[in-house]
Amino acid sequence: QITLKESGPTLVKPTQTLTLTCALSGLSVNFRGVGVGWIRQPPGKSLEWLALIYWDNNKFYSPSLQSRVTVTKDPSKNRVVLTMTNVDLVDTGKYFCARTSSDDILTRGSFDSWGQGTLVTVSS
Amino acid sequence: LLLTQPHSTSEFPGKTVTISCTRTSGSFASNSVQWYQKRPDTSFTTVIYDNSQRASGIPDRFTVSIDSSSKSATLIISGLQAEDEADYYCQSSDGHNVVFGGGTRLTVL
């Protein structure tokens, strides 16, 4: 069974850098074809895709956030890390990581497995 | 690219309900639509991917229709059951971005 689990700080101050971790089990981040994405959901709002990294280290970012977001993977710990710089109050929300087996998520395919999400509040 | 869904819908058990998803640019022929279900206290579940493919474990009560322009997709749930009560999100892309609809809350009366 493939599971994903997000972790990170629950409270971050404005202008700080947010670092979130997605731990995978049942599947390697280096397994051919695997992609892991980050999606967030502000309170009462819909979902927003942030970034995605593939098994071959190919990376894709939301055009609106690419200047502040970086995604990396750590095969030794089988995890994916999202870094968001200069956070603001509007970055408050639940952050999810999700796996895709699509080889081109920008054209087709879905996020097959999702974590439960981790709630991040940006407040001074 | 924006995806527009109705905010909410409701129907009685056993009936058929539809949830639309309309895109502002491009087409679902070029960039497929996916549908996710989110029940309280559970993870997101893929219902439909690549326009019409049911995900593993999803009953055939869930189908998708796409209009002739390929700009509007409709999730059709027949034989509605209490367990179908959830939020449903459509998702697509435009080659540069992955976009989600605003979500539709389905209430089973």
Coordinates of N, CA and C in Angstrom, one line a residue:
Chain A
Q1 N 0.8 -1.2 0.0 CA 0.0 0.0 0.0 C 0.9 1.2 0.0
I2 N 0.5 2.2 -0.9 CA 1.3 3.4 -1.0 C 0.7 4.5 -0.1
T3 N 1.5 5.1 0.8 CA 1.0 6.1 1.6 C 2.0 7.3 1.5
L4 N 1.4 8.5 1.7 CA 2.2 9.7 1.8 C 1.8 10.5 3.0
K5 N 2.8 11.0 3.7 CA 2.5 11.7 4.9 C 3.3 13.1 4.9
E6 N 2.6 14.1 5.1 CA 3.2 15.5 5.1 C 3.5 15.8 6.6
S7 N 4.6 16.6 6.7 CA 5.0 17.1 8.0 C 5.7 18.5 7.8
G8 N 5.6 19.2 8.9 CA 6.3 20.6 8.9 C 5.7 21.4 10.0
P9 N 6.1 22.7 10.0 CA 5.7 23.6 11.1 C 4.2 23.9 10.9
T10 N 3.5 24.1 12.0 CA 2.1 24.5 12.0 C 2.0 26.0 12.0
L11 N 3.0 26.7 12.5 CA 2.9 28.2 12.5 C 4.2 28.8 12.0
V12 N 4.1 29.7 11.0 CA 5.2 30.4 10.4 C 4.9 31.9 10.4
K13 N 6.0 32.6 10.6 CA 5.8 34.1 10.6 C 5.9 34.6 9.2
P14 N 5.2 35.7 8.9 CA 5.4 36.4 7.6 C 6.9 36.7 7.3
T15 N 7.2 36.5 6.0 CA 8.6 36.7 5.4 C 9.5 35.5 5.7
Q16 N 9.1 34.6 6.6 CA 9.9 33.4 6.8 C 9.9 32.4 5.7
T17 N 10.7 31.4 5.7 CA 10.7 30.3 4.8 C 10.0 29.1 5.4
L18 N 9.1 28.5 4.6 CA 8.4 27.4 5.0 C 9.0 26.1 4.3
T19 N 9.3 25.1 5.1 CA 9.8 23.9 4.6 C 8.9 22.7 5.0
L20 N 8.3 22.0 4.0 CA 7.4 20.9 4.3 C 8.0 19.6 3.7
T21 N 7.8 18.5 4.4 CA 8.3 17.2 4.0 C 7.2 16.3 3.7
C22 N 7.3 15.5 2.6 CA 6.4 14.4 2.2 C 7.1 13.1 2.3
A23 N 6.8 12.3 3.2 CA 7.4 11.0 3.4 C 6.6 9.9 2.6
L24 N 7.2 9.2 1.8 CA 6.5 8.1 1.0 C 6.8 6.8 1.6
S25 N 5.9 5.9 1.6 CA 6.1 4.5 2.0 C 5.4 3.6 1.0
G26 N 6.0 2.5 0.7 CA 5.4 1.6 -0.3 C 5.8 1.9 -1.7
L27 N 6.6 2.9 -1.9 CA 7.0 3.4 -3.3 C 8.2 4.2 -3.1
S28 N 9.2 4.0 -4.0 CA 10.4 4.8 -4.0 C 10.2 6.1 -4.8
V29 N 10.8 7.2 -4.3 CA 10.7 8.5 -5.1 C 11.5 8.4 -6.4
N30 N 12.4 7.3 -6.5 CA 13.2 7.1 -7.7 C 12.7 6.1 -8.6
F31 N 11.5 5.5 -8.2 CA 10.9 4.5 -9.1 C 10.5 5.1 -10.4
R32 N 10.8 4.5 -11.5 CA 10.6 5.0 -12.8 C 9.1 5.4 -13.0
G33 N 8.9 6.6 -13.4 CA 7.5 7.1 -13.7 C 6.8 7.8 -12.5
V34 N 7.4 7.7 -11.3 CA 6.8 8.3 -10.2 C 6.9 9.9 -10.1
G35 N 5.9 10.5 -9.9 CA 5.9 12.0 -9.6 C 5.2 12.3 -8.3
V36 N 5.7 13.3 -7.6 CA 5.1 13.7 -6.4 C 4.9 15.2 -6.4
G37 N 3.6 15.6 -6.2 CA 3.3 17.0 -6.3 C 2.8 17.5 -5.0
W38 N 2.8 18.8 -4.9 CA 2.3 19.6 -3.7 C 1.1 20.4 -4.2
I39 N 0.0 20.3 -3.4 CA -1.2 21.0 -3.6 C -1.6 21.6 -2.3
R40 N -2.2 22.8 -2.3 CA -2.6 23.4 -1.0 C -4.1 23.8 -1.1
Q41 N -4.7 24.0 0.0 CA -6.1 24.5 0.1 C -6.2 25.5 1.2
P42 N -6.4 26.8 0.9 CA -6.6 27.8 1.9 C -8.0 27.5 2.5
P43 N -8.2 28.0 3.7 CA -9.4 27.8 4.4 C -10.6 28.2 3.6
G44 N -11.6 27.4 3.4 CA -12.8 27.7 2.7 C -12.6 27.9 1.2
K45 N -11.5 27.6 0.7 CA -11.2 27.8 -0.8 C -10.9 26.4 -1.4
S46 N -10.7 26.5 -2.7 CA -10.4 25.3 -3.5 C -8.9 25.0 -3.5
L47 N -8.5 24.1 -4.3 CA -7.2 23.5 -4.3 C -6.3 24.3 -5.3
E48 N -5.0 24.4 -4.9 CA -4.1 25.1 -5.8 C -2.8 24.3 -5.9
W49 N -2.5 23.9 -7.1 CA -1.3 23.1 -7.4 C 0.0 24.0 -7.2
L50 N 1.0 23.5 -6.6 CA 2.2 24.3 -6.4 C 3.4 23.8 -7.2
A51 N 3.7 22.5 -7.1 CA 4.9 22.0 -7.7 C 4.8 20.5 -7.9
L52 N 5.7 20.0 -8.7 CA 5.8 18.6 -8.9 C 7.2 18.2 -9.2
I53 N 7.7 17.1 -8.7 CA 9.0 16.5 -9.1 C 8.8 15.1 -9.5
Y54 N 9.5 14.7 -10.6 CA 9.5 13.4 -11.1 C 10.7 12.6 -10.7
W55 N 10.6 11.3 -10.9 CA 11.6 10.3 -10.5 C 13.0 10.7 -11.1
D56 N 12.9 11.3 -12.3 CA 14.2 11.6 -12.9 C 14.7 13.0 -12.6
N57 N 14.1 13.6 -11.6 CA 14.4 14.9 -11.1 C 13.9 16.1 -11.9
N58 N 13.0 15.8 -12.9 CA 12.4 16.8 -13.7 C 11.4 17.5 -12.8
K59 N 11.4 18.8 -12.8 CA 10.5 19.6 -11.9 C 9.6 20.6 -12.7
F60 N 8.4 20.8 -12.1 CA 7.5 21.7 -12.7 C 6.9 22.5 -11.6
Y61 N 6.6 23.8 -11.9 CA 6.1 24.7 -10.9 C 4.9 25.5 -11.4
S62 N 4.1 25.9 -10.4 CA 3.0 26.8 -10.8 C 3.5 28.1 -11.2
P63 N 3.1 28.6 -12.4 CA 3.6 29.9 -12.9 C 3.5 31.0 -11.8
S64 N 2.4 31.0 -11.0 CA 2.2 32.1 -10.1 C 3.1 32.0 -8.9
L65 N 3.7 30.8 -8.6 CA 4.5 30.6 -7.4 C 5.9 30.2 -7.6
Q66 N 6.3 30.1 -8.9 CA 7.6 29.5 -9.2 C 8.8 30.4 -8.7
S67 N 8.6 31.6 -8.4 CA 9.7 32.5 -7.9 C 9.9 32.2 -6.4
R68 N 8.9 31.6 -5.7 CA 9.0 31.4 -4.3 C 9.1 29.9 -3.9
V69 N 8.9 29.0 -4.8 CA 8.8 27.6 -4.4 C 9.9 26.8 -5.0
T70 N 10.4 25.8 -4.3 CA 11.4 24.9 -4.7 C 11.0 23.5 -4.3
V71 N 11.1 22.5 -5.1 CA 10.8 21.1 -4.8 C 12.0 20.3 -5.0
T72 N 12.4 19.5 -4.0 CA 13.5 18.6 -4.2 C 13.1 17.2 -3.6
K73 N 14.0 16.2 -3.9 CA 13.7 14.9 -3.3 C 15.0 14.4 -2.7
D74 N 14.7 13.6 -1.6 CA 15.8 13.0 -0.9 C 15.7 11.4 -0.9
P75 N 16.2 10.8 -1.9 CA 16.0 9.3 -2.0 C 16.5 8.5 -0.8
S76 N 17.5 9.1 -0.1 CA 18.1 8.3 1.0 C 17.0 8.2 2.1
K77 N 16.1 9.2 2.2 CA 15.0 9.1 3.2 C 13.6 8.9 2.5
N78 N 13.7 8.7 1.2 CA 12.4 8.5 0.4 C 11.4 9.6 0.7
R79 N 11.8 10.8 0.5 CA 10.9 11.9 0.8 C 11.1 13.0 -0.2
V80 N 10.1 13.9 -0.3 CA 10.1 15.0 -1.2 C 9.9 16.3 -0.3
V81 N 10.7 17.3 -0.6 CA 10.6 18.5 0.3 C 10.2 19.7 -0.5
L82 N 9.3 20.5 0.0 CA 8.8 21.7 -0.6 C 9.3 22.9 0.3
T83 N 9.9 23.8 -0.4 CA 10.4 25.1 0.3 C 9.7 26.3 -0.3
M84 N 9.1 27.1 0.5 CA 8.4 28.3 0.1 C 9.0 29.5 0.8
T85 N 9.6 30.4 0.1 CA 10.2 31.6 0.7 C 9.2 32.7 0.9
N86 N 9.6 33.6 1.8 CA 8.9 34.9 1.9 C 7.4 34.6 2.1
V87 N 6.9 33.8 3.0 CA 5.5 33.5 3.2 C 4.7 34.7 3.6
D88 N 3.5 34.6 3.3 CA 2.5 35.7 3.6 C 1.3 35.1 4.2
L89 N 0.4 36.0 4.8 CA -0.8 35.5 5.4 C -1.6 34.6 4.4
V90 N -1.6 35.0 3.2 CA -2.4 34.3 2.2 C -1.9 32.8 1.9
D91 N -0.7 32.5 2.4 CA -0.2 31.2 2.3 C -0.7 30.2 3.4
T92 N -1.5 30.7 4.2 CA -2.2 29.9 5.2 C -3.1 28.9 4.5
G93 N -3.0 27.6 5.0 CA -3.8 26.6 4.4 C -3.4 25.2 4.7
K94 N -4.1 24.2 4.2 CA -3.6 22.8 4.3 C -2.8 22.5 3.1
Y95 N -1.7 21.9 3.3 CA -0.8 21.5 2.3 C -0.8 20.0 2.1
F96 N -1.0 19.5 0.9 CA -1.0 18.1 0.6 C 0.1 17.7 -0.3
C97 N 0.6 16.5 -0.2 CA 1.4 16.0 -1.2 C 0.7 14.8 -1.8
A98 N 0.9 14.6 -3.1 CA 0.2 13.5 -3.8 C 1.0 12.9 -4.9
R99 N 0.8 11.7 -5.1 CA 1.6 10.9 -6.1 C 0.8 10.9 -7.5
T100 N 1.6 11.0 -8.6 CA 1.0 10.8 -9.9 C 1.8 9.7 -10.6
S101 N 1.2 8.9 -11.4 CA 1.9 7.9 -12.2 C 1.8 8.4 -13.7
S102 N 1.2 9.6 -13.9 CA 1.2 10.2 -15.2 C 2.6 10.7 -15.6
D103 N 3.0 10.4 -16.8 CA 4.3 10.9 -17.2 C 4.3 12.3 -17.7
D104 N 3.1 12.9 -17.7 CA 3.0 14.3 -18.1 C 1.7 14.9 -17.5
I105 N 1.9 15.3 -16.2 CA 0.7 15.8 -15.4 C 0.3 17.1 -16.0
L106 N 1.1 17.8 -16.8 CA 0.7 19.1 -17.4 C -0.2 18.9 -18.6
T107 N -0.5 17.6 -19.0 CA -1.3 17.3 -20.1 C -2.5 16.3 -19.7
R108 N -2.1 15.3 -18.9 CA -3.1 14.3 -18.6 C -2.7 13.6 -17.3
G109 N -3.7 12.8 -16.8 CA -3.4 12.0 -15.7 C -3.8 12.7 -14.4
S110 N -3.8 11.9 -13.3 CA -4.3 12.4 -12.1 C -3.3 12.2 -11.0
F111 N -3.6 12.8 -9.8 CA -2.9 12.5 -8.6 C -3.6 11.3 -8.0
D112 N -2.9 10.2 -8.0 CA -3.5 8.9 -7.6 C -3.7 8.7 -6.1
S113 N -2.7 9.1 -5.4 CA -2.7 8.9 -3.9 C -2.3 10.2 -3.2
W114 N -3.1 10.5 -2.2 CA -2.9 11.8 -1.5 C -2.5 11.5 0.0
G115 N -1.8 12.4 0.6 CA -1.6 12.4 2.0 C -2.8 13.1 2.7
Q116 N -2.8 13.1 4.0 CA -3.9 13.6 4.8 C -3.8 15.2 4.8
G117 N -2.6 15.7 4.5 CA -2.4 17.1 4.6 C -1.8 17.6 5.9
T118 N -1.2 18.7 5.9 CA -0.7 19.4 7.1 C -1.1 20.8 7.1
L119 N -1.6 21.3 8.2 CA -2.1 22.6 8.3 C -1.0 23.6 8.6
V120 N -0.9 24.6 7.8 CA 0.1 25.7 8.1 C -0.6 27.0 8.2
T121 N -0.3 27.7 9.3 CA -0.8 29.0 9.6 C 0.3 30.0 9.5
V122 N 0.1 31.1 8.7 CA 1.1 32.2 8.6 C 0.5 33.3 9.5
S123 N 1.2 33.6 10.5 CA 0.8 34.7 11.4 C 1.9 35.3 12.2
S124 N 1.9 36.5 12.5 CA 2.9 37.2 13.3 C 2.6 37.0 14.8
Chain B
L1 N -6.0 29.5 -17.3 CA -7.1 28.5 -17.4 C -7.9 28.6 -16.1
L2 N -9.2 28.6 -16.2 CA -10.0 28.5 -15.0 C -11.0 27.4 -15.2
L3 N -11.4 26.7 -14.2 CA -12.4 25.6 -14.2 C -13.5 26.0 -13.3
T4 N -14.7 26.0 -13.8 CA -15.9 26.5 -13.1 C -16.8 25.3 -12.8
Q5 N -17.1 25.2 -11.5 CA -18.1 24.2 -11.0 C -19.2 24.8 -10.3
P6 N -20.4 24.2 -10.2 CA -21.4 24.7 -9.3 C -20.9 24.6 -7.9
H7 N -21.4 25.5 -7.0 CA -20.9 25.5 -5.6 C -21.5 24.3 -4.9
S8 N -22.8 23.9 -5.2 CA -23.4 22.8 -4.4 C -24.5 22.2 -5.3
T9 N -24.9 21.0 -4.9 CA -26.0 20.3 -5.5 C -26.5 19.3 -4.5
S10 N -27.8 18.8 -4.7 CA -28.3 17.8 -3.8 C -29.3 17.0 -4.5
E11 N -29.5 15.8 -4.0 CA -30.4 14.9 -4.7 C -30.8 13.8 -3.7
F12 N -31.8 13.1 -4.0 CA -32.3 12.0 -3.1 C -31.6 10.7 -3.5
P13 N -31.5 9.8 -2.5 CA -30.9 8.5 -2.8 C -31.6 7.8 -3.9
G14 N -30.8 7.1 -4.8 CA -31.3 6.3 -5.9 C -31.4 7.2 -7.2
K15 N -31.4 8.5 -7.0 CA -31.5 9.4 -8.2 C -30.2 9.6 -8.9
T16 N -30.2 10.3 -9.9 CA -29.0 10.7 -10.7 C -28.7 12.1 -10.5
V17 N -27.4 12.4 -10.3 CA -27.0 13.8 -10.1 C -25.9 14.1 -11.1
T18 N -25.8 15.3 -11.5 CA -24.7 15.8 -12.4 C -24.0 17.0 -11.8
I19 N -22.7 17.0 -12.1 CA -21.8 18.1 -11.6 C -21.0 18.5 -12.9
S20 N -21.1 19.8 -13.2 CA -20.4 20.3 -14.4 C -19.1 20.9 -14.1
C21 N -18.2 20.9 -15.1 CA -16.9 21.6 -15.0 C -16.6 22.2 -16.3
T22 N -16.5 23.5 -16.4 CA -16.4 24.2 -17.6 C -15.0 25.0 -17.6
R23 N -14.3 24.8 -18.7 CA -13.0 25.5 -18.7 C -13.0 26.7 -19.6
T24 N -12.2 27.7 -19.3 CA -12.2 29.0 -20.0 C -11.3 29.0 -21.2
S25 N -10.4 28.0 -21.3 CA -9.5 28.0 -22.5 C -9.1 26.6 -22.7
G26 N -8.6 26.3 -23.9 CA -8.2 25.0 -24.3 C -9.3 24.0 -24.4
S27 N -9.0 22.8 -24.3 CA -10.1 21.7 -24.4 C -9.7 20.5 -23.6
F28 N -10.7 19.7 -23.3 CA -10.4 18.5 -22.6 C -9.9 17.4 -23.6
A29 N -10.0 17.7 -24.8 CA -9.5 16.8 -25.8 C -7.9 16.8 -25.8
S30 N -7.4 18.0 -25.5 CA -6.0 18.2 -25.4 C -5.4 18.0 -24.1
N31 N -6.2 18.4 -23.1 CA -5.7 18.3 -21.7 C -6.9 17.6 -20.9
S32 N -6.7 16.4 -20.4 CA -7.8 15.7 -19.9 C -8.3 16.2 -18.6
V33 N -9.5 15.8 -18.2 CA -10.1 16.2 -17.0 C -10.1 15.0 -16.0
Q34 N -9.9 15.3 -14.8 CA -9.9 14.4 -13.7 C -10.9 14.8 -12.6
W35 N -11.4 13.9 -11.9 CA -12.4 14.2 -10.8 C -11.9 13.5 -9.5
Y36 N -12.0 14.3 -8.5 CA -11.6 13.8 -7.1 C -12.8 13.9 -6.2
Q37 N -12.9 13.0 -5.3 CA -13.9 13.0 -4.2 C -13.2 13.2 -2.9
K38 N -13.8 14.1 -2.1 CA -13.2 14.4 -0.7 C -14.4 14.3 0.3
R39 N -14.3 13.2 1.1 CA -15.3 13.0 2.2 C -14.6 13.6 3.4
P40 N -15.4 14.0 4.4 CA -14.8 14.5 5.7 C -13.9 13.5 6.3
D41 N -12.8 13.9 6.8 CA -11.8 13.0 7.5 C -11.3 11.9 6.7
T42 N -11.3 12.0 5.4 CA -10.6 11.1 4.5 C -9.7 11.8 3.5
S43 N -8.8 11.1 2.9 CA -8.0 11.6 1.9 C -8.8 11.8 0.6
F44 N -8.2 12.6 -0.3 CA -8.8 12.8 -1.6 C -8.7 11.4 -2.3
T45 N -9.8 11.1 -3.1 CA -9.8 9.9 -3.9 C -10.0 10.3 -5.3
T46 N -9.3 9.7 -6.2 CA -9.5 9.9 -7.6 C -10.7 9.1 -8.0
V47 N -11.7 9.7 -8.7 CA -12.9 9.1 -9.2 C -12.7 8.7 -10.7
I48 N -12.3 9.8 -11.4 CA -12.2 9.6 -12.9 C -10.9 10.3 -13.3
Y49 N -10.2 9.7 -14.2 CA -9.0 10.3 -14.8 C -9.0 10.1 -16.3
D50 N -8.2 10.9 -17.0 CA -8.1 10.9 -18.4 C -9.5 10.9 -19.0
N51 N -10.3 11.9 -18.6 CA -11.6 12.2 -19.1 C -12.7 11.2 -18.7
S52 N -12.4 9.9 -18.8 CA -13.5 8.9 -18.7 C -13.1 7.6 -18.0
Q53 N -11.9 7.5 -17.6 CA -11.4 6.3 -16.9 C -11.7 6.3 -15.5
R54 N -12.5 5.3 -15.0 CA -12.7 5.1 -13.6 C -11.5 4.6 -12.9
A55 N -11.2 5.2 -11.8 CA -10.1 4.8 -11.0 C -10.4 3.4 -10.3
S56 N -9.4 2.8 -9.9 CA -9.6 1.5 -9.2 C -10.6 1.6 -8.1
G57 N -11.5 0.6 -8.1 CA -12.5 0.6 -7.0 C -13.7 1.5 -7.1
I58 N -13.7 2.3 -8.1 CA -14.8 3.2 -8.3 C -15.9 2.5 -9.1
P59 N -17.2 2.5 -8.6 CA -18.2 1.8 -9.3 C -18.7 2.4 -10.6
D60 N -19.3 1.7 -11.4 CA -19.7 2.2 -12.7 C -20.9 3.1 -12.6
R61 N -21.3 3.4 -11.4 CA -22.3 4.5 -11.2 C -21.8 5.9 -11.5
F62 N -20.4 5.9 -11.6 CA -19.7 7.2 -11.9 C -19.3 7.2 -13.3
T63 N -19.8 8.2 -14.1 CA -19.4 8.3 -15.5 C -19.2 9.8 -15.8
V64 N -18.6 10.1 -16.9 CA -18.3 11.5 -17.3 C -18.8 11.6 -18.8
S65 N -19.4 12.8 -19.0 CA -19.8 13.2 -20.4 C -19.1 14.5 -20.7
I66 N -18.5 14.5 -21.9 CA -17.9 15.8 -22.3 C -18.6 16.3 -23.6
D67 N -18.8 17.6 -23.6 CA -19.6 18.1 -24.7 C -18.8 18.2 -26.0
S68 N -19.5 18.5 -27.1 CA -18.9 18.5 -28.4 C -17.7 19.5 -28.6
S69 N -17.8 20.6 -27.8 CA -16.7 21.5 -27.8 C -15.5 21.1 -27.0
S70 N -15.7 20.1 -26.2 CA -14.6 19.6 -25.3 C -14.2 20.6 -24.3
K71 N -15.1 21.6 -24.0 CA -14.8 22.6 -23.0 C -15.6 22.4 -21.7
S72 N -16.6 21.5 -21.7 CA -17.4 21.2 -20.6 C -17.5 19.8 -20.3
A73 N -17.2 19.4 -19.1 CA -17.3 18.0 -18.7 C -18.3 17.9 -17.5
T74 N -19.0 16.8 -17.5 CA -20.1 16.6 -16.5 C -19.8 15.2 -15.8
L75 N -19.7 15.3 -14.5 CA -19.6 14.0 -13.8 C -21.1 13.6 -13.5
I76 N -21.4 12.4 -13.8 CA -22.7 11.8 -13.6 C -22.7 10.7 -12.6
I77 N -23.4 10.9 -11.5 CA -23.5 9.8 -10.5 C -24.9 9.3 -10.5
S78 N -25.1 8.0 -10.8 CA -26.4 7.4 -10.9 C -26.6 6.5 -9.7
G79 N -27.8 6.2 -9.4 CA -28.1 5.4 -8.2 C -27.5 5.9 -6.9
L80 N -27.7 7.2 -6.7 CA -27.0 7.9 -5.6 C -27.2 7.2 -4.3
Q81 N -26.0 7.1 -3.6 CA -26.0 6.5 -2.3 C -25.5 7.5 -1.2
A82 N -25.9 7.2 0.0 CA -25.5 8.1 1.1 C -24.0 8.3 1.1
E83 N -23.2 7.3 0.8 CA -21.8 7.4 0.9 C -21.2 8.3 -0.2
D84 N -22.0 8.7 -1.2 CA -21.5 9.6 -2.2 C -21.5 11.1 -1.8
E85 N -22.0 11.3 -0.6 CA -22.0 12.7 -0.1 C -20.6 13.1 0.2
A86 N -20.2 14.2 -0.5 CA -18.8 14.6 -0.5 C -18.6 15.9 -1.3
D87 N -17.4 16.4 -1.3 CA -17.0 17.4 -2.2 C -16.3 16.8 -3.4
Y88 N -16.7 17.3 -4.5 CA -16.1 16.8 -5.8 C -15.3 18.0 -6.5
Y89 N -14.1 17.7 -6.9 CA -13.3 18.6 -7.6 C -12.9 18.1 -9.0
C90 N -13.0 19.0 -10.0 CA -12.4 18.6 -11.3 C -11.0 19.2 -11.4
Q91 N -10.2 18.7 -12.2 CA -8.9 19.1 -12.4 C -8.4 18.9 -13.8
S92 N -7.7 19.9 -14.4 CA -7.2 19.7 -15.7 C -5.9 20.6 -15.8
S93 N -5.4 20.8 -17.0 CA -4.2 21.5 -17.2 C -4.2 22.2 -18.5
D94 N -3.1 23.0 -18.7 CA -3.0 23.7 -20.0 C -1.6 23.7 -20.6
G95 N -0.9 22.7 -20.1 CA 0.5 22.6 -20.6 C 1.5 23.3 -19.8
H96 N 1.0 24.3 -18.9 CA 1.9 25.0 -18.1 C 1.5 25.0 -16.6
N97 N 0.3 24.6 -16.4 CA -0.2 24.7 -15.0 C -1.2 23.6 -14.8
V98 N -1.3 23.1 -13.6 CA -2.4 22.2 -13.2 C -3.4 23.0 -12.4
V99 N -4.7 22.9 -12.8 CA -5.7 23.7 -12.3 C -6.9 22.9 -11.7
F100 N -7.4 23.3 -10.6 CA -8.5 22.6 -10.0 C -9.8 23.5 -10.1
G101 N -10.9 22.9 -10.2 CA -12.2 23.7 -10.1 C -12.4 24.1 -8.6
G102 N -13.4 24.9 -8.4 CA -13.7 25.4 -7.1 C -14.4 24.4 -6.2
G103 N -14.7 23.2 -6.7 CA -15.3 22.2 -5.9 C -16.9 22.3 -5.8
T104 N -17.5 21.2 -5.7 CA -19.0 21.1 -5.6 C -19.3 20.2 -4.4
R105 N -20.1 20.8 -3.5 CA -20.6 20.0 -2.4 C -21.8 19.2 -2.8
L106 N -21.8 17.9 -2.7 CA -22.9 17.1 -3.0 C -23.6 16.6 -1.7
T107 N -24.8 16.9 -1.6 CA -25.6 16.5 -0.4 C -26.6 15.5 -0.8
V108 N -26.6 14.3 -0.2 CA -27.6 13.3 -0.4 C -28.7 13.5 0.6
L109 N -29.9 13.8 0.1 CA -31.0 14.2 1.0 C -31.6 13.0 1.7

